[in-house]
Every structure is written in structure tokens, then in C-alpha cells.
mmCIF file of C-alpha atoms in Angstrom:
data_model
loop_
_atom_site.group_PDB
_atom_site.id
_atom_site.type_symbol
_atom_site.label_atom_id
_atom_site.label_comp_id
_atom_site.label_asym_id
_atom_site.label_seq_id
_atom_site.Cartn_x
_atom_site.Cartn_y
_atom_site.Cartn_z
ATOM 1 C CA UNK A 6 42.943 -21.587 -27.954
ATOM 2 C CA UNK A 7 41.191 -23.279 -30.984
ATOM 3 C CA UNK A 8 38.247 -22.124 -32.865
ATOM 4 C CA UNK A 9 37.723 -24.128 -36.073
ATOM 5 C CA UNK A 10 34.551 -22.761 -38.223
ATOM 6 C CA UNK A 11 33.824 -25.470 -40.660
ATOM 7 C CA UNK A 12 32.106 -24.136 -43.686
ATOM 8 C CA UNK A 13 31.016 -26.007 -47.126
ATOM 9 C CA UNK A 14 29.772 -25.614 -50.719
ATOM 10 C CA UNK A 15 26.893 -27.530 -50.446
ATOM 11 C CA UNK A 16 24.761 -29.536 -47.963
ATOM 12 C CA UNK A 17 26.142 -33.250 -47.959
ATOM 13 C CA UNK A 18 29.545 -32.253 -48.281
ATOM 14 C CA UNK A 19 30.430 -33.728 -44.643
ATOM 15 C CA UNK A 20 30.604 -30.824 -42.534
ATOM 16 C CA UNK A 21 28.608 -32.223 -39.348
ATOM 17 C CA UNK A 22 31.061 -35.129 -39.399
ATOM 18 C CA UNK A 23 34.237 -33.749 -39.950
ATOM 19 C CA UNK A 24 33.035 -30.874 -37.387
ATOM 20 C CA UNK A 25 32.403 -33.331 -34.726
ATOM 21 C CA UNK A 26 35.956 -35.098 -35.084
ATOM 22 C CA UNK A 27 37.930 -32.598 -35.244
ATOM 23 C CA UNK A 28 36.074 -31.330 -31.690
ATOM 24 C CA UNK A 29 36.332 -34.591 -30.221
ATOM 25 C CA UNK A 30 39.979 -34.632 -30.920
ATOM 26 C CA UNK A 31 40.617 -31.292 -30.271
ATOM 27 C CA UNK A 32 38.540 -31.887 -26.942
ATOM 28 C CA UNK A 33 36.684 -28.993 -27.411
ATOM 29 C CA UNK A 34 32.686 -28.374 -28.001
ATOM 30 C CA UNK A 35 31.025 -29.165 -30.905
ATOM 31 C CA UNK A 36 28.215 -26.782 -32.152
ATOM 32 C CA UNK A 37 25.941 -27.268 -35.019
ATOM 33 C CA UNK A 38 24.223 -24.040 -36.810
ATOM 34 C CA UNK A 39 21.247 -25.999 -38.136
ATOM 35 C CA UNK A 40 19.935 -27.071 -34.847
ATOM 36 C CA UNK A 41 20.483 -23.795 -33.286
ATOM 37 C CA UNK A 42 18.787 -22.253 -35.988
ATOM 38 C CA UNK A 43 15.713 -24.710 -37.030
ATOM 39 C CA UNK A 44 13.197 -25.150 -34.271
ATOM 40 C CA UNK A 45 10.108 -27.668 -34.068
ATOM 41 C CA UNK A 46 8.346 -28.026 -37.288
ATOM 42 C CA UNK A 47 11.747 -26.653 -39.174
ATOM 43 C CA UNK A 48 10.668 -22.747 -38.161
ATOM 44 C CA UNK A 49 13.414 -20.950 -38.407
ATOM 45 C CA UNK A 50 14.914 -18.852 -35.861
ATOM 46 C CA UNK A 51 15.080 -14.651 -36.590
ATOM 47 C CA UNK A 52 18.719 -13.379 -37.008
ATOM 48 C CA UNK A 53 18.284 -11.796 -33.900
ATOM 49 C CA UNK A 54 17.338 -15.102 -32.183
ATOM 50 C CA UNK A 55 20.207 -16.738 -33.986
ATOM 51 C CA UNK A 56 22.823 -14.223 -32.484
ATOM 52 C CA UNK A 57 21.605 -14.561 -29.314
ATOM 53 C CA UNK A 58 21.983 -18.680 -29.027
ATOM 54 C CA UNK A 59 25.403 -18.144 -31.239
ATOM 55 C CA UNK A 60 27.251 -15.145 -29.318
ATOM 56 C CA UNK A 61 27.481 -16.795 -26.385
ATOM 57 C CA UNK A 62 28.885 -19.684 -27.467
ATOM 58 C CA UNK A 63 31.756 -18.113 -29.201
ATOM 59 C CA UNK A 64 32.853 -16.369 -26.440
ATOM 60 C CA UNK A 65 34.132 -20.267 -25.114
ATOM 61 C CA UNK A 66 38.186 -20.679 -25.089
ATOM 62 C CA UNK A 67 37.377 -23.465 -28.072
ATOM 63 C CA UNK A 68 34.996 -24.595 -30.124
ATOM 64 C CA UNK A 69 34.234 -26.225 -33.552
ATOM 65 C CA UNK A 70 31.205 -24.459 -35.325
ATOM 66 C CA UNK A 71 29.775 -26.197 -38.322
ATOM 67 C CA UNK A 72 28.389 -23.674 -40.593
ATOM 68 C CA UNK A 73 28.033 -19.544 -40.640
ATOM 69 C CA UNK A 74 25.000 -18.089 -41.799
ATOM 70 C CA UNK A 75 26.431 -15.802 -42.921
ATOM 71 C CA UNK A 76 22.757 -14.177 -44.188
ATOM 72 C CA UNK A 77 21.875 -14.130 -40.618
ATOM 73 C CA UNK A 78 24.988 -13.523 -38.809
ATOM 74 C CA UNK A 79 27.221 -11.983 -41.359
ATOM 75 C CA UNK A 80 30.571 -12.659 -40.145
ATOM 76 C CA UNK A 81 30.654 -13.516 -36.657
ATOM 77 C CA UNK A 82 31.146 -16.978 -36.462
ATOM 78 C CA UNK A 83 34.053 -16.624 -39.645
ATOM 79 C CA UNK A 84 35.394 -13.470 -37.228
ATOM 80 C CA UNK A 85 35.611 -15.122 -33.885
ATOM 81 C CA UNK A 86 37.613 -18.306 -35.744
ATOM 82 C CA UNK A 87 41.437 -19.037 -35.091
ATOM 83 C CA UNK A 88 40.959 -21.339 -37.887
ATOM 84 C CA UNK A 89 38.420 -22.005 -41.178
ATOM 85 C CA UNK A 90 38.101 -25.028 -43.245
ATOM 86 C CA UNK A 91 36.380 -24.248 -46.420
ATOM 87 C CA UNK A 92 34.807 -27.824 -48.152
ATOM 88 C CA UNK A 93 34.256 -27.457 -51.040
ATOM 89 C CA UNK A 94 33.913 -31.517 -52.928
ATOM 90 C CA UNK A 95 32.606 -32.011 -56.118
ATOM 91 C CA UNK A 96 28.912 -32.912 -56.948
ATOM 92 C CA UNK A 97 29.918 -36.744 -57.412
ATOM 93 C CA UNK A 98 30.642 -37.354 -54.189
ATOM 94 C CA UNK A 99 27.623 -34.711 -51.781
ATOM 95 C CA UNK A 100 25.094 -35.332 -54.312
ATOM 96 C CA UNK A 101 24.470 -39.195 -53.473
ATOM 97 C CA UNK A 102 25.419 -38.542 -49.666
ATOM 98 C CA UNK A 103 22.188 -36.170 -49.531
ATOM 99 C CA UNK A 104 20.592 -38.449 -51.375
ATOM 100 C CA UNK A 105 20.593 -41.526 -48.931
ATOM 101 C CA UNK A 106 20.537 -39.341 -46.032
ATOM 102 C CA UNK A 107 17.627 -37.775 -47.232
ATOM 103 C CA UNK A 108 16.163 -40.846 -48.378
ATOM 104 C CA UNK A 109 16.913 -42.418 -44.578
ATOM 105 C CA UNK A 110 15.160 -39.359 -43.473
ATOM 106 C CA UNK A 111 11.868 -39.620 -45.351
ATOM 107 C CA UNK A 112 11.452 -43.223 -44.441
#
């Protein structure tokens, strides 16, 4: 059984991607916070509408979780890990990765 909860510092710091490689080769699902917990027109989701979209999804045999909200959720997603990879880079190298990205986003 392996549940990885991939957690960062900062946004930029490469969570996403490292989340969804390590679930590809772990051949397990790959499960984003943000875009269970930002709807149309980025409303955000109630912590009670959070835990309901999260719970069930932890309860799978594996899984790679990128983030924890921890405001929202406290500490189920860090809980219900097997395994928790903390990124924490310095600001030389997240800072200009969320700037392009949100650069590419804008345009």
C-alpha cells in the first residue's frame, strides 16, 4: 500500500509534477487539492465540501495527493499518508517557475 502526500513551501516549488510521477510510477492515482478545491470562476469549495470530495479518495489502497489544506482539512490527508515529501526549494529556483507559469497563464 502507498500513500505519498506531497506537500511544499511555496506555490511553484514543483509539487503537481513531481506528484504526478511519482503516481505514474508507482501506478497509483494521482489527485490534485487545487482542482478539488477551486471551482468555476476560482470559488472556493467550504471545508465541508472539501472533505467530502477528499475522504473518499483516501480511503483508495494508493494514491499520491499533492497538497493538504491543512486550514480546511487539518490533518487528514498528512494522517491517511504511508509516506510525506516535504519541498521545501529556495526562492531562486519557485520564484521564476511561478513567474512564467503565471505569465503563460495570463496570456
Amino acid at each position: 500500500m502507498t500513500r505519498v502526500a506531497i506537500v511544499s513551501s511555496a506555490s511553484g516549488s514543483g509539487k503537481t509534477t513531481l506528484g504526478r510521477e511519482v503516481a505514474r510510477r508507482l501506478g497509483v492515482p494521482f489527485y490534485e487539492l487545487d482542482a478539488l478545491h477551486h471551482g468555476p470562476g476560482w470559488t472556493e469549495a467550504t471545508a465541508d465540501e472539501l472533505r467530502e470530495r477528499v475522504e473518499p479518495l483516501l480511503r483508495g489502497a494508493g494514491w499520491v495527493v499533492d497538497g493538504a489544506y491543512r486550514g480546511k482539512l487539518g490533518d487528514l490527508v498528512l494522517r491517511n499518508a504511508d509516506v510525506v515529501v516535504w519541498l521545501d526549494l529556495p526562492i531562486r529556483v519557485w520564484l521564476p517557475r511561478l513567474i512564467r507559469r503565471t505569465h503563460r497563464r495570463v496570456r
